[in-house]
């Protein structure tokens, strides 16, 4: 099946597409794949329960959830004691305990995927122990905030990969033309500061039109990512 989805039917890659045929001879489990190293807090009982109810759709076997810090070691780059999600030391949790931030998320997914009709008291106990009298407001606020990105992704899902799609900050539109100046055979241009004031520079792509016709997509990133988010285009002739 992968031989098909990687080529002629690649558009089915981020869905169940061809996988739920009635005559299939393998089981299927859905995967909630983070696809990103962004670390926004999430917690909505309604969405978690919805996944639980629908995870057996078409005879499927359930859901495999990749937890929030799954990409802390993205592509084998994780090392013990490294890649803390907090730059400021006073915000870091001692002993690499940043996973505790997501305890509420783990609880919701774990209980509601298993039983979508779990009693709310199951998670409200934890909220009360942490937030006391404010627990009700915390539950309602986080639930509402947690529905924003799923809604944007479904309604405006222009891509399934975070390499080229960042729904929190829509930078997908053509925003301006950048003049390039040649200095010593190197063409360079300055990108507007408001556009580059982002903590996620991998989202910057440039379509460069050559004088001889055609265009190319940049950047070609340096191995140490030192050329982000600015891109220098070297001259290959007039």
JSON list of C-alpha atoms in Angstrom, two decimals:
[
{"chain": "A", "resi": 1, "resn": "UNK", "atom": "CA", "xyz": [0.00, 0.00, 0.00]},
{"chain": "A", "resi": 2, "resn": "UNK", "atom": "CA", "xyz": [2.83, 2.40, 0.79]},
{"chain": "A", "resi": 3, "resn": "UNK", "atom": "CA", "xyz": [4.12, 1.87, -2.73]},
{"chain": "A", "resi": 4, "resn": "UNK", "atom": "CA", "xyz": [0.88, 3.44, -3.95]},
{"chain": "A", "resi": 5, "resn": "UNK", "atom": "CA", "xyz": [0.52, 6.28, -1.45]},
{"chain": "A", "resi": 6, "resn": "UNK", "atom": "CA", "xyz": [4.12, 7.38, -2.00]},
{"chain": "A", "resi": 7, "resn": "UNK", "atom": "CA", "xyz": [3.54, 7.87, -5.72]},
{"chain": "A", "resi": 8, "resn": "UNK", "atom": "CA", "xyz": [0.36, 7.87, -7.81]},
{"chain": "A", "resi": 9, "resn": "UNK", "atom": "CA", "xyz": [-2.00, 8.45, -4.87]},
{"chain": "A", "resi": 10, "resn": "UNK", "atom": "CA", "xyz": [0.21, 10.54, -2.63]},
{"chain": "A", "resi": 11, "resn": "UNK", "atom": "CA", "xyz": [-2.71, 12.85, -1.86]},
{"chain": "A", "resi": 12, "resn": "UNK", "atom": "CA", "xyz": [-4.13, 10.10, 0.38]},
{"chain": "A", "resi": 13, "resn": "UNK", "atom": "CA", "xyz": [-1.09, 10.16, 2.66]},
{"chain": "A", "resi": 14, "resn": "UNK", "atom": "CA", "xyz": [-2.67, 12.24, 5.42]},
{"chain": "A", "resi": 15, "resn": "UNK", "atom": "CA", "xyz": [-6.00, 10.43, 5.48]},
{"chain": "A", "resi": 16, "resn": "UNK", "atom": "CA", "xyz": [-7.42, 6.95, 5.51]},
{"chain": "A", "resi": 17, "resn": "UNK", "atom": "CA", "xyz": [-7.85, 7.05, 1.73]},
{"chain": "A", "resi": 18, "resn": "UNK", "atom": "CA", "xyz": [-7.37, 3.56, 0.29]},
{"chain": "A", "resi": 19, "resn": "UNK", "atom": "CA", "xyz": [-6.79, 1.91, 3.66]},
{"chain": "A", "resi": 20, "resn": "UNK", "atom": "CA", "xyz": [-10.39, 1.13, 4.66]},
{"chain": "A", "resi": 21, "resn": "UNK", "atom": "CA", "xyz": [-11.34, -1.20, 1.83]},
{"chain": "A", "resi": 22, "resn": "UNK", "atom": "CA", "xyz": [-13.86, -3.82, 2.90]},
{"chain": "A", "resi": 23, "resn": "UNK", "atom": "CA", "xyz": [-11.71, -6.61, 1.45]},
{"chain": "A", "resi": 24, "resn": "UNK", "atom": "CA", "xyz": [-8.50, -5.56, 3.25]},
{"chain": "A", "resi": 25, "resn": "UNK", "atom": "CA", "xyz": [-6.55, -8.32, 4.98]},
{"chain": "A", "resi": 26, "resn": "UNK", "atom": "CA", "xyz": [-4.83, -6.15, 7.59]},
{"chain": "A", "resi": 27, "resn": "UNK", "atom": "CA", "xyz": [-6.07, -4.16, 10.57]},
{"chain": "A", "resi": 28, "resn": "UNK", "atom": "CA", "xyz": [-5.85, -0.38, 10.63]},
{"chain": "A", "resi": 29, "resn": "UNK", "atom": "CA", "xyz": [-5.12, 2.01, 13.48]},
{"chain": "A", "resi": 30, "resn": "UNK", "atom": "CA", "xyz": [-5.31, 5.76, 13.14]},
{"chain": "A", "resi": 31, "resn": "UNK", "atom": "CA", "xyz": [-2.37, 7.85, 14.31]},
{"chain": "A", "resi": 32, "resn": "UNK", "atom": "CA", "xyz": [-2.58, 11.33, 15.78]},
{"chain": "A", "resi": 33, "resn": "UNK", "atom": "CA", "xyz": [0.76, 12.56, 14.50]},
{"chain": "A", "resi": 34, "resn": "UNK", "atom": "CA", "xyz": [2.15, 15.83, 15.90]},
{"chain": "A", "resi": 35, "resn": "UNK", "atom": "CA", "xyz": [4.17, 16.57, 12.78]},
{"chain": "A", "resi": 36, "resn": "UNK", "atom": "CA", "xyz": [5.83, 19.45, 14.58]},
{"chain": "A", "resi": 37, "resn": "UNK", "atom": "CA", "xyz": [8.05, 20.58, 17.40]},
{"chain": "A", "resi": 38, "resn": "UNK", "atom": "CA", "xyz": [5.67, 23.30, 18.56]},
{"chain": "A", "resi": 39, "resn": "UNK", "atom": "CA", "xyz": [4.64, 22.92, 22.17]},
{"chain": "A", "resi": 40, "resn": "UNK", "atom": "CA", "xyz": [1.28, 24.61, 22.65]},
{"chain": "A", "resi": 41, "resn": "UNK", "atom": "CA", "xyz": [-0.73, 23.29, 25.58]},
{"chain": "A", "resi": 42, "resn": "UNK", "atom": "CA", "xyz": [-3.86, 21.35, 24.60]},
{"chain": "A", "resi": 43, "resn": "UNK", "atom": "CA", "xyz": [-6.83, 20.06, 26.56]},
{"chain": "A", "resi": 44, "resn": "UNK", "atom": "CA", "xyz": [-10.39, 19.63, 25.29]},
{"chain": "A", "resi": 45, "resn": "UNK", "atom": "CA", "xyz": [-12.50, 16.72, 26.60]},
{"chain": "A", "resi": 46, "resn": "UNK", "atom": "CA", "xyz": [-15.00, 17.05, 23.73]},
{"chain": "A", "resi": 47, "resn": "UNK", "atom": "CA", "xyz": [-12.39, 16.56, 21.01]},
{"chain": "A", "resi": 48, "resn": "UNK", "atom": "CA", "xyz": [-10.67, 13.69, 22.84]},
{"chain": "A", "resi": 49, "resn": "UNK", "atom": "CA", "xyz": [-14.02, 11.94, 23.32]},
{"chain": "A", "resi": 50, "resn": "UNK", "atom": "CA", "xyz": [-14.87, 12.51, 19.67]},
{"chain": "A", "resi": 51, "resn": "UNK", "atom": "CA", "xyz": [-11.66, 10.80, 18.60]},
{"chain": "A", "resi": 52, "resn": "UNK", "atom": "CA", "xyz": [-12.49, 7.95, 20.94]},
{"chain": "A", "resi": 53, "resn": "UNK", "atom": "CA", "xyz": [-15.95, 7.45, 19.46]},
{"chain": "A", "resi": 54, "resn": "UNK", "atom": "CA", "xyz": [-14.81, 7.62, 15.84]},
{"chain": "A", "resi": 55, "resn": "UNK", "atom": "CA", "xyz": [-11.57, 5.68, 16.15]},
{"chain": "A", "resi": 56, "resn": "UNK", "atom": "CA", "xyz": [-13.32, 2.41, 15.27]},
{"chain": "A", "resi": 57, "resn": "UNK", "atom": "CA", "xyz": [-14.82, 3.87, 12.10]},
{"chain": "A", "resi": 58, "resn": "UNK", "atom": "CA", "xyz": [-14.93, 1.32, 9.28]},
{"chain": "A", "resi": 59, "resn": "UNK", "atom": "CA", "xyz": [-13.68, -1.46, 11.51]},
{"chain": "A", "resi": 60, "resn": "UNK", "atom": "CA", "xyz": [-10.53, 0.38, 12.58]},
{"chain": "A", "resi": 61, "resn": "UNK", "atom": "CA", "xyz": [-8.73, -0.74, 15.73]},
{"chain": "A", "resi": 62, "resn": "UNK", "atom": "CA", "xyz": [-8.31, 2.58, 17.53]},
{"chain": "A", "resi": 63, "resn": "UNK", "atom": "CA", "xyz": [-5.81, 5.42, 17.80]},
{"chain": "A", "resi": 64, "resn": "UNK", "atom": "CA", "xyz": [-2.06, 5.58, 18.27]},
{"chain": "A", "resi": 65, "resn": "UNK", "atom": "CA", "xyz": [-1.32, 8.96, 19.87]},
{"chain": "A", "resi": 66, "resn": "UNK", "atom": "CA", "xyz": [2.10, 10.55, 19.45]},
{"chain": "A", "resi": 67, "resn": "UNK", "atom": "CA", "xyz": [2.46, 12.61, 22.60]},
{"chain": "A", "resi": 68, "resn": "UNK", "atom": "CA", "xyz": [3.19, 16.37, 22.67]},
{"chain": "A", "resi": 69, "resn": "UNK", "atom": "CA", "xyz": [6.96, 16.08, 23.17]},
{"chain": "A", "resi": 70, "resn": "UNK", "atom": "CA", "xyz": [7.34, 13.42, 20.48]},
{"chain": "A", "resi": 71, "resn": "UNK", "atom": "CA", "xyz": [9.49, 15.75, 18.39]},
{"chain": "A", "resi": 72, "resn": "UNK", "atom": "CA", "xyz": [11.83, 16.76, 21.17]},
{"chain": "A", "resi": 73, "resn": "UNK", "atom": "CA", "xyz": [14.24, 14.32, 19.57]},
{"chain": "A", "resi": 74, "resn": "UNK", "atom": "CA", "xyz": [13.25, 15.11, 15.99]},
{"chain": "A", "resi": 75, "resn": "UNK", "atom": "CA", "xyz": [14.91, 12.85, 13.42]},
{"chain": "A", "resi": 76, "resn": "UNK", "atom": "CA", "xyz": [17.28, 11.37, 15.98]},
{"chain": "A", "resi": 77, "resn": "UNK", "atom": "CA", "xyz": [18.57, 14.74, 17.20]},
{"chain": "A", "resi": 78, "resn": "UNK", "atom": "CA", "xyz": [17.54, 14.36, 20.84]},
{"chain": "A", "resi": 79, "resn": "UNK", "atom": "CA", "xyz": [20.15, 14.01, 23.56]},
{"chain": "A", "resi": 80, "resn": "UNK", "atom": "CA", "xyz": [19.67, 13.60, 27.32]},
{"chain": "A", "resi": 81, "resn": "UNK", "atom": "CA", "xyz": [19.41, 17.00, 28.94]},
{"chain": "A", "resi": 82, "resn": "UNK", "atom": "CA", "xyz": [19.14, 18.90, 25.66]},
{"chain": "A", "resi": 83, "resn": "UNK", "atom": "CA", "xyz": [16.42, 20.61, 23.62]},
{"chain": "A", "resi": 84, "resn": "UNK", "atom": "CA", "xyz": [14.51, 22.01, 26.55]},
{"chain": "A", "resi": 85, "resn": "UNK", "atom": "CA", "xyz": [11.40, 23.77, 25.22]},
{"chain": "A", "resi": 86, "resn": "UNK", "atom": "CA", "xyz": [12.09, 26.81, 27.40]},
{"chain": "A", "resi": 87, "resn": "UNK", "atom": "CA", "xyz": [14.94, 29.14, 26.49]},
{"chain": "A", "resi": 88, "resn": "UNK", "atom": "CA", "xyz": [14.81, 31.09, 29.76]},
{"chain": "A", "resi": 89, "resn": "UNK", "atom": "CA", "xyz": [16.36, 29.10, 32.57]},
{"chain": "A", "resi": 90, "resn": "UNK", "atom": "CA", "xyz": [13.93, 30.48, 35.16]},
{"chain": "A", "resi": 91, "resn": "UNK", "atom": "CA", "xyz": [11.06, 28.87, 33.23]},
{"chain": "A", "resi": 92, "resn": "UNK", "atom": "CA", "xyz": [12.62, 25.44, 32.97]},
{"chain": "A", "resi": 93, "resn": "UNK", "atom": "CA", "xyz": [11.51, 22.56, 35.14]},
{"chain": "A", "resi": 94, "resn": "UNK", "atom": "CA", "xyz": [14.38, 20.80, 36.95]},
{"chain": "A", "resi": 95, "resn": "UNK", "atom": "CA", "xyz": [15.38, 17.32, 35.92]},
{"chain": "A", "resi": 96, "resn": "UNK", "atom": "CA", "xyz": [13.94, 17.46, 32.38]},
{"chain": "A", "resi": 97, "resn": "UNK", "atom": "CA", "xyz": [10.43, 17.38, 33.80]},
{"chain": "A", "resi": 98, "resn": "UNK", "atom": "CA", "xyz": [8.84, 19.53, 31.09]},
{"chain": "A", "resi": 99, "resn": "UNK", "atom": "CA", "xyz": [6.59, 16.59, 30.27]},
{"chain": "A", "resi": 100, "resn": "UNK", "atom": "CA", "xyz": [4.63, 17.34, 33.45]},
{"chain": "A", "resi": 101, "resn": "UNK", "atom": "CA", "xyz": [3.22, 20.43, 31.73]},
{"chain": "A", "resi": 102, "resn": "UNK", "atom": "CA", "xyz": [1.14, 18.08, 29.61]},
{"chain": "A", "resi": 103, "resn": "UNK", "atom": "CA", "xyz": [-0.26, 15.91, 32.41]},
{"chain": "A", "resi": 104, "resn": "UNK", "atom": "CA", "xyz": [-3.81, 17.13, 31.77]},
{"chain": "A", "resi": 105, "resn": "UNK", "atom": "CA", "xyz": [-3.46, 16.38, 28.04]},
{"chain": "A", "resi": 106, "resn": "UNK", "atom": "CA", "xyz": [-2.23, 12.85, 28.77]},
{"chain": "A", "resi": 107, "resn": "UNK", "atom": "CA", "xyz": [-5.13, 12.27, 31.14]},
{"chain": "A", "resi": 108, "resn": "UNK", "atom": "CA", "xyz": [-7.78, 13.41, 28.65]},
{"chain": "A", "resi": 109, "resn": "UNK", "atom": "CA", "xyz": [-6.41, 11.42, 25.74]},
{"chain": "A", "resi": 110, "resn": "UNK", "atom": "CA", "xyz": [-5.79, 8.29, 27.77]},
{"chain": "A", "resi": 111, "resn": "UNK", "atom": "CA", "xyz": [-9.18, 8.10, 29.45]},
{"chain": "A", "resi": 112, "resn": "UNK", "atom": "CA", "xyz": [-11.40, 9.43, 26.66]},
{"chain": "A", "resi": 113, "resn": "UNK", "atom": "CA", "xyz": [-9.84, 7.40, 23.86]},
{"chain": "A", "resi": 114, "resn": "UNK", "atom": "CA", "xyz": [-10.46, 4.32, 25.98]},
{"chain": "A", "resi": 115, "resn": "UNK", "atom": "CA", "xyz": [-13.94, 5.36, 27.10]},
{"chain": "A", "resi": 116, "resn": "UNK", "atom": "CA", "xyz": [-15.49, 8.43, 25.45]},
{"chain": "A", "resi": 117, "resn": "UNK", "atom": "CA", "xyz": [-18.19, 8.46, 28.13]},
{"chain": "A", "resi": 118, "resn": "UNK", "atom": "CA", "xyz": [-15.77, 8.79, 31.03]},
{"chain": "A", "resi": 119, "resn": "UNK", "atom": "CA", "xyz": [-17.23, 10.84, 33.88]},
{"chain": "A", "resi": 120, "resn": "UNK", "atom": "CA", "xyz": [-15.95, 14.47, 33.87]},
{"chain": "A", "resi": 121, "resn": "UNK", "atom": "CA", "xyz": [-15.03, 14.11, 37.53]},
{"chain": "A", "resi": 122, "resn": "UNK", "atom": "CA", "xyz": [-12.08, 12.02, 36.32]},
{"chain": "A", "resi": 123, "resn": "UNK", "atom": "CA", "xyz": [-10.22, 15.06, 34.96]},
{"chain": "A", "resi": 124, "resn": "UNK", "atom": "CA", "xyz": [-11.82, 17.69, 37.15]},
{"chain": "A", "resi": 125, "resn": "UNK", "atom": "CA", "xyz": [-10.18, 16.16, 40.22]},
{"chain": "A", "resi": 126, "resn": "UNK", "atom": "CA", "xyz": [-6.78, 16.90, 38.71]},
{"chain": "A", "resi": 127, "resn": "UNK", "atom": "CA", "xyz": [-7.77, 20.44, 37.77]},
{"chain": "A", "resi": 128, "resn": "UNK", "atom": "CA", "xyz": [-9.01, 21.16, 41.28]},
{"chain": "A", "resi": 129, "resn": "UNK", "atom": "CA", "xyz": [-5.83, 19.82, 42.84]},
{"chain": "A", "resi": 130, "resn": "UNK", "atom": "CA", "xyz": [-3.77, 22.14, 40.64]},
{"chain": "A", "resi": 131, "resn": "UNK", "atom": "CA", "xyz": [-5.89, 25.26, 40.22]},
{"chain": "A", "resi": 132, "resn": "UNK", "atom": "CA", "xyz": [-8.28, 25.14, 43.15]},
{"chain": "A", "resi": 133, "resn": "UNK", "atom": "CA", "xyz": [-11.25, 27.50, 42.84]},
{"chain": "A", "resi": 134, "resn": "UNK", "atom": "CA", "xyz": [-10.16, 28.54, 39.33]},
{"chain": "A", "resi": 135, "resn": "UNK", "atom": "CA", "xyz": [-10.36, 24.97, 37.97]},
{"chain": "A", "resi": 136, "resn": "UNK", "atom": "CA", "xyz": [-13.70, 25.50, 36.23]},
{"chain": "A", "resi": 137, "resn": "UNK", "atom": "CA", "xyz": [-12.46, 28.58, 34.38]},
{"chain": "A", "resi": 138, "resn": "UNK", "atom": "CA", "xyz": [-9.25, 26.78, 33.41]},
{"chain": "A", "resi": 139, "resn": "UNK", "atom": "CA", "xyz": [-11.20, 23.83, 31.99]},
{"chain": "A", "resi": 140, "resn": "UNK", "atom": "CA", "xyz": [-13.54, 26.03, 29.94]},
{"chain": "A", "resi": 141, "resn": "UNK", "atom": "CA", "xyz": [-10.82, 28.37, 28.69]},
{"chain": "A", "resi": 142, "resn": "UNK", "atom": "CA", "xyz": [-8.39, 25.65, 27.65]},
{"chain": "A", "resi": 143, "resn": "UNK", "atom": "CA", "xyz": [-11.19, 23.69, 25.96]},
{"chain": "A", "resi": 144, "resn": "UNK", "atom": "CA", "xyz": [-12.14, 26.71, 23.84]},
{"chain": "A", "resi": 145, "resn": "UNK", "atom": "CA", "xyz": [-8.54, 27.53, 22.94]},
{"chain": "A", "resi": 146, "resn": "UNK", "atom": "CA", "xyz": [-7.84, 23.90, 22.02]},
{"chain": "A", "resi": 147, "resn": "UNK", "atom": "CA", "xyz": [-10.52, 23.95, 19.32]},
{"chain": "A", "resi": 148, "resn": "UNK", "atom": "CA", "xyz": [-8.99, 26.77, 17.29]},
{"chain": "A", "resi": 149, "resn": "UNK", "atom": "CA", "xyz": [-6.21, 24.91, 15.45]},
{"chain": "A", "resi": 150, "resn": "UNK", "atom": "CA", "xyz": [-8.30, 21.80, 14.68]},
{"chain": "A", "resi": 151, "resn": "UNK", "atom": "CA", "xyz": [-10.94, 24.07, 13.15]},
{"chain": "A", "resi": 152, "resn": "UNK", "atom": "CA", "xyz": [-8.39, 26.00, 11.09]},
{"chain": "A", "resi": 153, "resn": "UNK", "atom": "CA", "xyz": [-6.73, 22.79, 9.96]},
{"chain": "A", "resi": 154, "resn": "UNK", "atom": "CA", "xyz": [-10.00, 21.24, 8.77]},
{"chain": "A", "resi": 155, "resn": "UNK", "atom": "CA", "xyz": [-11.42, 24.36, 7.11]},
{"chain": "A", "resi": 156, "resn": "UNK", "atom": "CA", "xyz": [-8.16, 25.74, 5.74]},
{"chain": "A", "resi": 157, "resn": "UNK", "atom": "CA", "xyz": [-6.03, 22.62, 5.54]},
{"chain": "A", "resi": 158, "resn": "UNK", "atom": "CA", "xyz": [-3.76, 23.65, 2.68]},
{"chain": "A", "resi": 159, "resn": "UNK", "atom": "CA", "xyz": [-1.13, 21.08, 3.61]},
{"chain": "A", "resi": 160, "resn": "UNK", "atom": "CA", "xyz": [-0.56, 18.09, 5.83]},
{"chain": "A", "resi": 161, "resn": "UNK", "atom": "CA", "xyz": [3.11, 18.70, 6.63]},
{"chain": "A", "resi": 162, "resn": "UNK", "atom": "CA", "xyz": [4.47, 21.34, 8.96]},
{"chain": "A", "resi": 163, "resn": "UNK", "atom": "CA", "xyz": [7.43, 21.76, 6.59]},
{"chain": "A", "resi": 164, "resn": "UNK", "atom": "CA", "xyz": [5.23, 24.02, 4.53]},
{"chain": "A", "resi": 165, "resn": "UNK", "atom": "CA", "xyz": [2.15, 24.77, 6.60]},
{"chain": "A", "resi": 166, "resn": "UNK", "atom": "CA", "xyz": [1.96, 26.68, 9.87]},
{"chain": "A", "resi": 167, "resn": "UNK", "atom": "CA", "xyz": [-1.69, 27.36, 10.75]},
{"chain": "A", "resi": 168, "resn": "UNK", "atom": "CA", "xyz": [-0.99, 29.41, 13.88]},
{"chain": "A", "resi": 169, "resn": "UNK", "atom": "CA", "xyz": [0.54, 32.16, 11.75]},
{"chain": "A", "resi": 170, "resn": "UNK", "atom": "CA", "xyz": [-0.67, 32.14, 8.16]},
{"chain": "A", "resi": 171, "resn": "UNK", "atom": "CA", "xyz": [2.33, 33.06, 6.06]},
{"chain": "A", "resi": 172, "resn": "UNK", "atom": "CA", "xyz": [1.25, 31.11, 3.00]},
{"chain": "A", "resi": 173, "resn": "UNK", "atom": "CA", "xyz": [0.27, 34.10, 0.88]},
{"chain": "A", "resi": 174, "resn": "UNK", "atom": "CA", "xyz": [2.59, 35.95, -1.45]},
{"chain": "A", "resi": 175, "resn": "UNK", "atom": "CA", "xyz": [3.45, 39.02, 0.57]},
{"chain": "A", "resi": 176, "resn": "UNK", "atom": "CA", "xyz": [5.95, 41.13, -1.37]},
{"chain": "A", "resi": 177, "resn": "UNK", "atom": "CA", "xyz": [8.68, 41.22, -3.98]},
{"chain": "A", "resi": 178, "resn": "UNK", "atom": "CA", "xyz": [12.23, 41.54, -2.68]},
{"chain": "A", "resi": 179, "resn": "UNK", "atom": "CA", "xyz": [14.79, 43.34, -4.87]},
{"chain": "A", "resi": 180, "resn": "UNK", "atom": "CA", "xyz": [18.12, 41.52, -5.08]},
{"chain": "A", "resi": 181, "resn": "UNK", "atom": "CA", "xyz": [21.47, 43.27, -5.30]},
{"chain": "A", "resi": 182, "resn": "UNK", "atom": "CA", "xyz": [24.62, 41.70, -6.74]},
{"chain": "A", "resi": 183, "resn": "UNK", "atom": "CA", "xyz": [27.83, 42.03, -4.76]},
{"chain": "A", "resi": 184, "resn": "UNK", "atom": "CA", "xyz": [30.78, 39.94, -5.84]},
{"chain": "A", "resi": 185, "resn": "UNK", "atom": "CA", "xyz": [28.65, 37.50, -7.81]},
{"chain": "A", "resi": 186, "resn": "UNK", "atom": "CA", "xyz": [26.23, 37.01, -4.92]},
{"chain": "A", "resi": 187, "resn": "UNK", "atom": "CA", "xyz": [22.64, 38.23, -5.06]},
{"chain": "A", "resi": 188, "resn": "UNK", "atom": "CA", "xyz": [21.07, 39.12, -1.74]},
{"chain": "A", "resi": 189, "resn": "UNK", "atom": "CA", "xyz": [17.99, 40.92, -0.46]},
{"chain": "A", "resi": 190, "resn": "UNK", "atom": "CA", "xyz": [16.61, 41.98, 2.90]},
{"chain": "A", "resi": 191, "resn": "UNK", "atom": "CA", "xyz": [13.40, 40.48, 4.22]},
{"chain": "A", "resi": 192, "resn": "UNK", "atom": "CA", "xyz": [10.99, 42.72, 6.09]},
{"chain": "A", "resi": 193, "resn": "UNK", "atom": "CA", "xyz": [11.53, 42.55, 9.86]},
{"chain": "A", "resi": 194, "resn": "UNK", "atom": "CA", "xyz": [7.86, 42.06, 10.71]},
{"chain": "A", "resi": 195, "resn": "UNK", "atom": "CA", "xyz": [7.79, 38.96, 8.55]},
{"chain": "A", "resi": 196, "resn": "UNK", "atom": "CA", "xyz": [10.92, 37.41, 10.01]},
{"chain": "A", "resi": 197, "resn": "UNK", "atom": "CA", "xyz": [10.03, 38.07, 13.65]},
{"chain": "A", "resi": 198, "resn": "UNK", "atom": "CA", "xyz": [9.17, 34.42, 14.07]},
{"chain": "A", "resi": 199, "resn": "UNK", "atom": "CA", "xyz": [10.52, 31.70, 16.31]},
{"chain": "A", "resi": 200, "resn": "UNK", "atom": "CA", "xyz": [9.90, 29.15, 13.57]},
{"chain": "A", "resi": 201, "resn": "UNK", "atom": "CA", "xyz": [12.13, 30.16, 10.64]},
{"chain": "A", "resi": 202, "resn": "UNK", "atom": "CA", "xyz": [11.78, 26.87, 8.76]},
{"chain": "A", "resi": 203, "resn": "UNK", "atom": "CA", "xyz": [8.59, 28.29, 7.29]},
{"chain": "A", "resi": 204, "resn": "UNK", "atom": "CA", "xyz": [10.37, 30.74, 4.99]},
{"chain": "A", "resi": 205, "resn": "UNK", "atom": "CA", "xyz": [10.28, 29.76, 1.35]},
{"chain": "A", "resi": 206, "resn": "UNK", "atom": "CA", "xyz": [11.11, 31.89, -1.67]},
{"chain": "A", "resi": 207, "resn": "UNK", "atom": "CA", "xyz": [10.15, 31.46, -5.29]},
{"chain": "A", "resi": 208, "resn": "UNK", "atom": "CA", "xyz": [12.95, 33.02, -7.34]},
{"chain": "A", "resi": 209, "resn": "UNK", "atom": "CA", "xyz": [12.40, 33.95, -10.96]},
{"chain": "A", "resi": 210, "resn": "UNK", "atom": "CA", "xyz": [15.50, 33.77, -13.15]},
{"chain": "A", "resi": 211, "resn": "UNK", "atom": "CA", "xyz": [16.12, 36.13, -16.03]},
{"chain": "A", "resi": 212, "resn": "UNK", "atom": "CA", "xyz": [16.40, 33.22, -18.43]},
{"chain": "A", "resi": 213, "resn": "UNK", "atom": "CA", "xyz": [12.95, 31.95, -17.50]},
{"chain": "A", "resi": 214, "resn": "UNK", "atom": "CA", "xyz": [11.71, 29.45, -14.97]},
{"chain": "A", "resi": 215, "resn": "UNK", "atom": "CA", "xyz": [11.88, 29.65, -11.21]},
{"chain": "A", "resi": 216, "resn": "UNK", "atom": "CA", "xyz": [13.24, 27.76, -8.23]},
{"chain": "A", "resi": 217, "resn": "UNK", "atom": "CA", "xyz": [12.17, 27.26, -4.63]},
{"chain": "A", "resi": 218, "resn": "UNK", "atom": "CA", "xyz": [14.55, 28.16, -1.85]},
{"chain": "A", "resi": 219, "resn": "UNK", "atom": "CA", "xyz": [16.02, 27.81, 0.75]},
{"chain": "A", "resi": 220, "resn": "UNK", "atom": "CA", "xyz": [18.60, 25.15, 0.39]},
{"chain": "A", "resi": 221, "resn": "UNK", "atom": "CA", "xyz": [19.36, 25.02, 4.10]},
{"chain": "A", "resi": 222, "resn": "UNK", "atom": "CA", "xyz": [22.88, 24.77, 5.44]},
{"chain": "A", "resi": 223, "resn": "UNK", "atom": "CA", "xyz": [23.64, 21.68, 7.50]},
{"chain": "A", "resi": 224, "resn": "UNK", "atom": "CA", "xyz": [23.86, 23.78, 10.67]},
{"chain": "A", "resi": 225, "resn": "UNK", "atom": "CA", "xyz": [20.75, 25.80, 9.69]},
{"chain": "A", "resi": 226, "resn": "UNK", "atom": "CA", "xyz": [22.87, 28.97, 9.86]},
{"chain": "A", "resi": 227, "resn": "UNK", "atom": "CA", "xyz": [21.17, 30.50, 6.82]},
{"chain": "A", "resi": 228, "resn": "UNK", "atom": "CA", "xyz": [17.74, 30.80, 8.43]},
{"chain": "A", "resi": 229, "resn": "UNK", "atom": "CA", "xyz": [15.57, 32.73, 7.96]},
{"chain": "A", "resi": 230, "resn": "UNK", "atom": "CA", "xyz": [17.61, 34.73, 5.44]},
{"chain": "A", "resi": 231, "resn": "UNK", "atom": "CA", "xyz": [18.52, 33.19, 2.11]},
{"chain": "A", "resi": 232, "resn": "UNK", "atom": "CA", "xyz": [21.41, 34.17, -0.14]},
{"chain": "A", "resi": 233, "resn": "UNK", "atom": "CA", "xyz": [21.12, 33.28, -3.82]},
{"chain": "A", "resi": 234, "resn": "UNK", "atom": "CA", "xyz": [24.35, 32.92, -5.72]},
{"chain": "A", "resi": 235, "resn": "UNK", "atom": "CA", "xyz": [24.61, 34.09, -9.30]},
{"chain": "A", "resi": 236, "resn": "UNK", "atom": "CA", "xyz": [24.86, 31.44, -11.99]},
{"chain": "A", "resi": 237, "resn": "UNK", "atom": "CA", "xyz": [25.02, 33.90, -14.87]},
{"chain": "A", "resi": 238, "resn": "UNK", "atom": "CA", "xyz": [22.88, 36.67, -16.25]}
]
